[in-house]
Coordinates of C-alpha atoms and ligand atoms in Angstrom, one line a residue:
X23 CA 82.6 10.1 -86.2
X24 CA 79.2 10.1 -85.6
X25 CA 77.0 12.9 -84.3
X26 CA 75.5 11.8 -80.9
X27 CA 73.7 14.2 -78.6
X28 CA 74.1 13.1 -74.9
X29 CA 71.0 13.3 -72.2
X30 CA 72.5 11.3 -69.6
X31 CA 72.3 12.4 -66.4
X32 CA 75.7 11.5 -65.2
X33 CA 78.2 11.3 -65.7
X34 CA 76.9 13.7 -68.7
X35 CA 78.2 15.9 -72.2
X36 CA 80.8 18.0 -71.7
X37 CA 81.2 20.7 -74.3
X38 CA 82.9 19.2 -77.9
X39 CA 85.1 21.7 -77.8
X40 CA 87.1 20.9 -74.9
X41 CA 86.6 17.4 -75.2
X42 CA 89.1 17.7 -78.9
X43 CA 91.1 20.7 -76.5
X44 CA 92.0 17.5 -74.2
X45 CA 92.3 15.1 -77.0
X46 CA 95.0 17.7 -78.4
X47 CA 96.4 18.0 -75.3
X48 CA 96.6 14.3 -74.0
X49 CA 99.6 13.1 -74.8
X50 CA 101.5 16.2 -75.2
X51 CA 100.5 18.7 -72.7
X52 CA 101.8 22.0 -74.5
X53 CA 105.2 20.3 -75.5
X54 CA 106.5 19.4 -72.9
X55 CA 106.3 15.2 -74.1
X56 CA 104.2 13.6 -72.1
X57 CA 100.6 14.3 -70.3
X58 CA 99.1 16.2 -67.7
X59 CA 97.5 13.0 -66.3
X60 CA 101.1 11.7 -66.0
X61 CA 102.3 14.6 -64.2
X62 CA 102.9 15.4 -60.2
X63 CA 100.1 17.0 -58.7
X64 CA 103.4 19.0 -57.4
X65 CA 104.7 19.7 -60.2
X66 CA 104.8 23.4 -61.2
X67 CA 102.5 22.3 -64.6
X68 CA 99.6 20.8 -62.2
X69 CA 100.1 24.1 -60.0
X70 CA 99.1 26.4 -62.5
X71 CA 96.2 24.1 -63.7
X72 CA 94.7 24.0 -60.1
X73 CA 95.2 27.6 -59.2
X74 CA 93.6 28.9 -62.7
X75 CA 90.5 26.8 -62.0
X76 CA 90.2 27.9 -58.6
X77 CA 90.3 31.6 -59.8
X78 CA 88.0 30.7 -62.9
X79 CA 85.5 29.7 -60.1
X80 CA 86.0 32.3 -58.0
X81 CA 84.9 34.6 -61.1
X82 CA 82.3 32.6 -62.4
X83 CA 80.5 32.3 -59.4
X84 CA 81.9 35.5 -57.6
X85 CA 83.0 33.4 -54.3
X86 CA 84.7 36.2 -51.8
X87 CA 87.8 35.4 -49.9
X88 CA 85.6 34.5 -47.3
X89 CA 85.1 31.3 -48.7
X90 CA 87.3 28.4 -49.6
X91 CA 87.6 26.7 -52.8
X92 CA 87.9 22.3 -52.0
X93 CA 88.8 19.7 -54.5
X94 CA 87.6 16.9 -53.2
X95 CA 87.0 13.3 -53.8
X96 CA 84.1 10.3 -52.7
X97 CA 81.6 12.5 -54.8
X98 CA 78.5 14.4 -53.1
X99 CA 77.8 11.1 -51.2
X100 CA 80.4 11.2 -48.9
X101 CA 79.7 14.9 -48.7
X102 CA 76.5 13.6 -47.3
X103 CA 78.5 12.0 -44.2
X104 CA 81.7 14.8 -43.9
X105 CA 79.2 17.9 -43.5
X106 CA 77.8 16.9 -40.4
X107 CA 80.8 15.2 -39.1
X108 CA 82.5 18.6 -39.6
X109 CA 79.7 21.5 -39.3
X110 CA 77.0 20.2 -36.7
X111 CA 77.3 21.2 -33.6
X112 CA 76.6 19.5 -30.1
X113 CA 73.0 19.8 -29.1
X114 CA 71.5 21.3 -32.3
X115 CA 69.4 19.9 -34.4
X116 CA 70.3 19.8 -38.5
X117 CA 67.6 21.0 -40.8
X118 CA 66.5 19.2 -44.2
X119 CA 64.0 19.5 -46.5
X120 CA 63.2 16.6 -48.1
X121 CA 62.7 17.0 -52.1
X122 CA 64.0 14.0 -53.4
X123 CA 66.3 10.7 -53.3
X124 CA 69.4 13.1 -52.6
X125 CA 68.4 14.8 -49.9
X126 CA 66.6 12.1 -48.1
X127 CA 70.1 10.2 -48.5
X128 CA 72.0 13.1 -47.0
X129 CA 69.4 12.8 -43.9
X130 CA 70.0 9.3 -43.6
X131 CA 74.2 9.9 -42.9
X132 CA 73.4 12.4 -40.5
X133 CA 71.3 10.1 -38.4
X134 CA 74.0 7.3 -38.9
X135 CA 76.2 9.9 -37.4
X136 CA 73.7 10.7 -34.6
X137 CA 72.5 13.7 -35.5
X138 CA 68.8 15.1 -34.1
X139 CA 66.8 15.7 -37.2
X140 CA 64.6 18.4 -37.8
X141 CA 62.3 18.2 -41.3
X142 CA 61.3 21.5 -42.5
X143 CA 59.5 20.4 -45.8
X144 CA 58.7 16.6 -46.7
X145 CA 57.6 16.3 -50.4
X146 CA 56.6 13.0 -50.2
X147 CA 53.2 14.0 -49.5
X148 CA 53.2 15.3 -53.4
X149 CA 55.0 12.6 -54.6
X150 CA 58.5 15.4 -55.0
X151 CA 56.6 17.0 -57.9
X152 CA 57.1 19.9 -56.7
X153 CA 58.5 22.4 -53.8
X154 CA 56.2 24.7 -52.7
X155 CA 55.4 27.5 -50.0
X156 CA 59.4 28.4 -50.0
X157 CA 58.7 31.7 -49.1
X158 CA 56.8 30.6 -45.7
X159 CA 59.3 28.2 -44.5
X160 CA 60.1 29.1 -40.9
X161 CA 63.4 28.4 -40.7
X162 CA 64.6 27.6 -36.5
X163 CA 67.2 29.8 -35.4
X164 CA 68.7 27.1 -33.1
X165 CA 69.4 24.5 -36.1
X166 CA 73.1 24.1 -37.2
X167 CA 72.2 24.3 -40.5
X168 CA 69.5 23.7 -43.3
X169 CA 70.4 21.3 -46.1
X170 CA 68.8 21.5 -49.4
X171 CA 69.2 20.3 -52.8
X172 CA 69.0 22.9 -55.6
X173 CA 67.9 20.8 -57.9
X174 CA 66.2 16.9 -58.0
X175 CA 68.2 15.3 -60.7
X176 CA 65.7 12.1 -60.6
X177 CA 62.7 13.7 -59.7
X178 CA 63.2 16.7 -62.2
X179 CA 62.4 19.9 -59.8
X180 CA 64.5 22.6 -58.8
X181 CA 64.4 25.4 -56.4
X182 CA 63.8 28.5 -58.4
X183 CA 64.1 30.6 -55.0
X184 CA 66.3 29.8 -51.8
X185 CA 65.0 30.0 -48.3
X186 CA 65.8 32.7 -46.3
X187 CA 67.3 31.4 -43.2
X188 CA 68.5 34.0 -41.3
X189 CA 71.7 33.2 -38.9
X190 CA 71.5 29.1 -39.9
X191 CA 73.8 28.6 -42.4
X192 CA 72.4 27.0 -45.8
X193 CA 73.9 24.2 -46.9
X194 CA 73.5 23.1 -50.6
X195 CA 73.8 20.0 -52.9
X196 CA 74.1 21.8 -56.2
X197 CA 75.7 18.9 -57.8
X198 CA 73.1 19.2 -60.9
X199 CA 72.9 22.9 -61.9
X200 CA 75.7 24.3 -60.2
X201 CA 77.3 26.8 -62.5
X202 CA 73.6 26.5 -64.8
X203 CA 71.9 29.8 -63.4
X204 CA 73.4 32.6 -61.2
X205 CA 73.2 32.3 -57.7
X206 CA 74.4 34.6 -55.0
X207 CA 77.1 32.5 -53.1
X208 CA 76.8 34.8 -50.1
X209 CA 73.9 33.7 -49.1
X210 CA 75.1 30.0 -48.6
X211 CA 77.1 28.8 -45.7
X212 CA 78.2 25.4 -47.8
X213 CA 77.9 24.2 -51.5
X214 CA 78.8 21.0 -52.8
X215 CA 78.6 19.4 -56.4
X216 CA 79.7 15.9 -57.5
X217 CA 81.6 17.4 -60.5
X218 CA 79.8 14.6 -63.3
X219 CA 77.1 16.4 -63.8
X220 CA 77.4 20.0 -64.7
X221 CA 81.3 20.9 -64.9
X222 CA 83.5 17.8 -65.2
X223 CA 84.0 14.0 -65.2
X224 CA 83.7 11.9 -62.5
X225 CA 86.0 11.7 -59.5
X226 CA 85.9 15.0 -58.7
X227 CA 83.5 16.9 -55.9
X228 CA 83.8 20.5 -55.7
X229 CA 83.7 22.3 -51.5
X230 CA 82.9 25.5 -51.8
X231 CA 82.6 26.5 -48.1
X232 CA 82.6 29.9 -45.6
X233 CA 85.6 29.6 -43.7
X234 CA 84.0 30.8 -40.2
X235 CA 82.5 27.4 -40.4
X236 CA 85.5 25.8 -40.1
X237 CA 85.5 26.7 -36.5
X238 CA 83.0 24.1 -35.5
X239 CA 85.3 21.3 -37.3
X240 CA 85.6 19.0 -33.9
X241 CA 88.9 17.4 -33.1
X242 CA 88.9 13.5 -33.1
X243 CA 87.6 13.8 -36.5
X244 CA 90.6 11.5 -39.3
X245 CA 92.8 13.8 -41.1
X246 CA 91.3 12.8 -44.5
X247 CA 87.6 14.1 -43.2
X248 CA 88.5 17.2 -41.8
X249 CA 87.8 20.3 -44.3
X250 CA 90.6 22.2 -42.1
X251 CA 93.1 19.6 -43.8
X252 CA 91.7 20.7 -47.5
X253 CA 91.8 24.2 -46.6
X254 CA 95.3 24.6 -45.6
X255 CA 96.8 22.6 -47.8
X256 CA 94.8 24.2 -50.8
X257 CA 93.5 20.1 -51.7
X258 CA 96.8 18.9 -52.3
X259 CA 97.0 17.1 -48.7
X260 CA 97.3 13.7 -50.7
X261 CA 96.6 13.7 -54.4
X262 CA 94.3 14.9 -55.6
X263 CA 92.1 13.8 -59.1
X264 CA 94.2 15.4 -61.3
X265 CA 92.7 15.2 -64.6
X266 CA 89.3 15.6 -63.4
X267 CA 90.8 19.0 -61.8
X268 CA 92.4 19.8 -65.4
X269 CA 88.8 19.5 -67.1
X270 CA 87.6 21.5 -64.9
X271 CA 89.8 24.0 -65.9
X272 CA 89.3 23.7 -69.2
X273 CA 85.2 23.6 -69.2
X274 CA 85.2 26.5 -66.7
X275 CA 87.6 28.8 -69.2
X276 CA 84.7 27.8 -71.8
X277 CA 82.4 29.3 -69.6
X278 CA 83.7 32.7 -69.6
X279 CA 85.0 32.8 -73.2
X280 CA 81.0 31.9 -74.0
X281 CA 80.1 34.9 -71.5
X282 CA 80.4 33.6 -68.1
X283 CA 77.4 32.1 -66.1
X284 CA 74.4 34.7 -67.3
X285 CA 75.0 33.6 -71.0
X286 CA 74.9 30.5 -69.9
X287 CA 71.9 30.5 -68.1
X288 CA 69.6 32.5 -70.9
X289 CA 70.7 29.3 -73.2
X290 CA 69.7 27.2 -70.5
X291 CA 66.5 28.9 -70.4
X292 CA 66.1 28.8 -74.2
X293 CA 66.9 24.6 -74.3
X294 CA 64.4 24.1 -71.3
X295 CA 61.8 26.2 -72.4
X296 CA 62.3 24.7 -76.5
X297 CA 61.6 21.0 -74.7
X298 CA 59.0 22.0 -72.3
X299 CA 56.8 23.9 -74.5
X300 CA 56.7 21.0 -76.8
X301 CA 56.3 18.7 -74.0
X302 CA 52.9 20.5 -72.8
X303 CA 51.7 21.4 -76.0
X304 CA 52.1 17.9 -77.7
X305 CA 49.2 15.9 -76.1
X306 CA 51.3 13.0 -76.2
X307 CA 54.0 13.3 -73.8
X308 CA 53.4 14.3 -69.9
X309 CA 55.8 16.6 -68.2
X310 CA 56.0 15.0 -64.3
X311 CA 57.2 17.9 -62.2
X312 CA 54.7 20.9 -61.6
X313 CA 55.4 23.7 -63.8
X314 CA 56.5 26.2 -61.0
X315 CA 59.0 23.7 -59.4
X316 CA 60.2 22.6 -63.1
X317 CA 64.2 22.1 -63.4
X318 CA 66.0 23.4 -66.4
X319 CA 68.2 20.9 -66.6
X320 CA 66.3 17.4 -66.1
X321 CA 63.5 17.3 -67.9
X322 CA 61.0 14.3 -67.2
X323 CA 58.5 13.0 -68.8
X324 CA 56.2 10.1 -69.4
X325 CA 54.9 8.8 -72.7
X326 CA 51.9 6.9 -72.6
X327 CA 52.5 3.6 -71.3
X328 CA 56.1 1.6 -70.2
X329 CA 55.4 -0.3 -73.4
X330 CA 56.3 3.3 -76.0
X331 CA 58.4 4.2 -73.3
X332 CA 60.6 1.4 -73.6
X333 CA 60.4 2.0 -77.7
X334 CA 61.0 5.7 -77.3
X335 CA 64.4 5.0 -75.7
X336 CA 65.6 2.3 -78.1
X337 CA 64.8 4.3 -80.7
X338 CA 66.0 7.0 -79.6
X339 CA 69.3 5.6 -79.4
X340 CA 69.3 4.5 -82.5
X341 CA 68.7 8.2 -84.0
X342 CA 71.3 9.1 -82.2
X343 CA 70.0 10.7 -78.9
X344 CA 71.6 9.3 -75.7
X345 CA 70.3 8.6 -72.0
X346 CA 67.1 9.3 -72.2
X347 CA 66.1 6.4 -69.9
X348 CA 64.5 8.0 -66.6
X349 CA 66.5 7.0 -63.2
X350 CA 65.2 3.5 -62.2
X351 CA 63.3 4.7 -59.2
X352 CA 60.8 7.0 -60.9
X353 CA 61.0 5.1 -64.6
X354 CA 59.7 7.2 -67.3
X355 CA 61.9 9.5 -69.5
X356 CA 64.5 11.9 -68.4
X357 CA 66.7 13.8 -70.9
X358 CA 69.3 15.7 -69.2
X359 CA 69.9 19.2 -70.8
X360 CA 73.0 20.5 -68.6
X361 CA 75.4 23.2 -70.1
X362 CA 77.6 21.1 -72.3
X363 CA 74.1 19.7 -74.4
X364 CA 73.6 22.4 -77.5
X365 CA 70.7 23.8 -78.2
X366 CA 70.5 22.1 -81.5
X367 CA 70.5 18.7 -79.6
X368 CA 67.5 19.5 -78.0
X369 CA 65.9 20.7 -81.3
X370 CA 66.8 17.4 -82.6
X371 CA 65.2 15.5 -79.7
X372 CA 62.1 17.6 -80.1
X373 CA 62.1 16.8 -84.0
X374 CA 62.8 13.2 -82.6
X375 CA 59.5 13.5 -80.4
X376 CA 57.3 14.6 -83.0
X377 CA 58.0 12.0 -85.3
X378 CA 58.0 9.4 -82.3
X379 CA 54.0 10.4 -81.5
X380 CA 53.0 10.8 -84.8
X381 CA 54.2 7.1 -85.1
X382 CA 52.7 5.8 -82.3
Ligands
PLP4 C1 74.3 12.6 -58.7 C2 73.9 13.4 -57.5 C3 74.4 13.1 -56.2 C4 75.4 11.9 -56.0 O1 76.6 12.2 -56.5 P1 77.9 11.2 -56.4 O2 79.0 12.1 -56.8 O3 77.6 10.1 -57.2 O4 78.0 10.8 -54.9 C5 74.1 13.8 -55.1 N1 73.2 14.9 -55.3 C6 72.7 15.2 -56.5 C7 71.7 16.3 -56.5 C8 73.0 14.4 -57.6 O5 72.4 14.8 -58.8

């Protein structure tokens, strides 16, 4: 087989090791004949599989009882409708701050759905380059909540501190770094993460939500869309993605044998830092986002025309360095470093960039 290091930005690498752990496992899930992804979602098997990676979470992360755990499908997007359907609340405006094509998509369900917007930060006005002044945003105490997006996948920022907002709950779309850097789940009212990116395959979007929200969940709302469903019936009210659930498992065990979430965040640190350093110091290629707003795990970058660009990918590919194709709304470069890419990946892309400049 050949050695390929994967940038995509998602669906992404997951780590080797439990990629050959599910091969192993796929057609004989620990004797018993036949595979996991054939099995009952009732069966006692699955029940085990779902309830350890609730639990891995809930250590990983250190999410309290007062918050409950969803497997959920329709991926962040149709979070983007089902959070206000089920957490606004009559006469209250919903706060966003715009850093990116995600959150300005999440804004545009809640107006479908009516909602009164209120737009604490627009970073249009720098292009999304950046998010700045965090520490000044006043933050209404009569909004329902304030969604925000930890981290612009396309645009390559990320918030490297959360707002303070007081009594309004914060909502979060931490679909590309959740599980990359510690964060203190207390301080959120929801999270939500499109599994692809960071801690699974595709198919899969993980709820992570304070149950005294669930109060505001109106009636009228279908059975399918109502988090009160998921909750009680611990996301087994239909079927749920099965396998996606079992990789999750799998990846998250990983994550504590390698040392839980603060390992994994000083390699993270390492990787991003490796690339970026290069990036600034090579006189050739142009990091895009500002250097305080900088996200460790998409790292954008231009080259100097859409010509090399174009070039730099193809080759790339050819040496055996995936995705490094920038989302087709920004173009560029974009190589996706999330917990799954090794750090000798990202040396060999570096290597790979030296070469590429001295070149061209
Ligand atoms: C990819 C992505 C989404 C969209 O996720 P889907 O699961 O495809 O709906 C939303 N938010 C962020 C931050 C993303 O990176």
């Amino acid at each position: 087989m050949k050695e390929v290091f994967n940038f995509n930005a998602g669906p992404a690498a997951l780590p080797a090791a439990v990629m050959r752990q599910a091969q192993a496992e796929f057609v004989d899930y620990k004797g018993c004949g036949y595979g996991i992804i054939e099995e009952s979602h009732r069966a006692p098997q699955f029940d085990e599989i779902i309830q350890a990676a609730e639990a891995n979470l809930r250590t990983l992360m250190g999410i309290s009882e007062e918050y409950d755990v969803l497997f959920l499908q329709g991926g962040a997007s149709l979070q983007f409708a089902m959070i206000p359907m089920n957490i606004a609340l009559p006469g209250h405006k919903i706060g966003f701050c715009n850093t990116g094509e995600w959150s300005s998509k999440a804004m545009k369900e809640a107006s479908i759905l009516g909602a009164e917007i209120e737009l604490l930060y627009d970073g249009a006005a720098n292009g999304f380059s950046r998010i700045e002044g965090i520490e000044a945003w006043e933050v209404p105490q009569n909004l329902a909540y304030l969604h925000i997006c930890a981290n612009n996948t396309i645009y390559g920022t990320q918030y490297k501190q959360f707002p303070k907002t007081g009594q309004v709950p914060l909502v979060c779309d931490m679909s590309s770094d959740i599980m990359s850097r510690q964060v203190d789940v207390n301080k959120f009212g929801l999270i939500f993460a499109g599994a692809q990116k960071n801690i699974g395959p595709a198919g899969l979007t993980l709820v992570i939500i304070r149950k005294d929200l669930l109060q505001r969940v109106p009636e009228g709302l279908p059975t399918m869309l109502r988090y009160t469903t998921h909750c009680k019936s611990k996301s087994l009210f239909n079927t749920p993605p099965t396998f996606a659930i079992y990789m999750l498992r799998l990846i998250s065990d990983w994550l504590i044998e390698l040392g839980g979430i603060e390992a994994m965040q000083k390699i993270n640190d390492k990787k991003a830092a490796l690339l970026y350093d290069y990036v600034d110091g090579s006189g050739y290629y142009r990091g895009t986002a500002d250097k305080a707003s900088r996200s460790n795990m998409n790292v954008c970058f231009r080259l100097p025309n859409e010509e090399l660009e174009k070039q730099f990918v193809k080759e790339a590919k050819e040496a055996g360095l995936i995705g490094l194709k920038g989302h087709r709304a920004v173009g560029g470069c974009r190589a996706s470093i999330y917990n799954a890419v090794p750090q000798k990946g990202v040396e060999r892309l570096v290597e790979f960039m030296q070469q590429f400049a001295a070149k061209n």
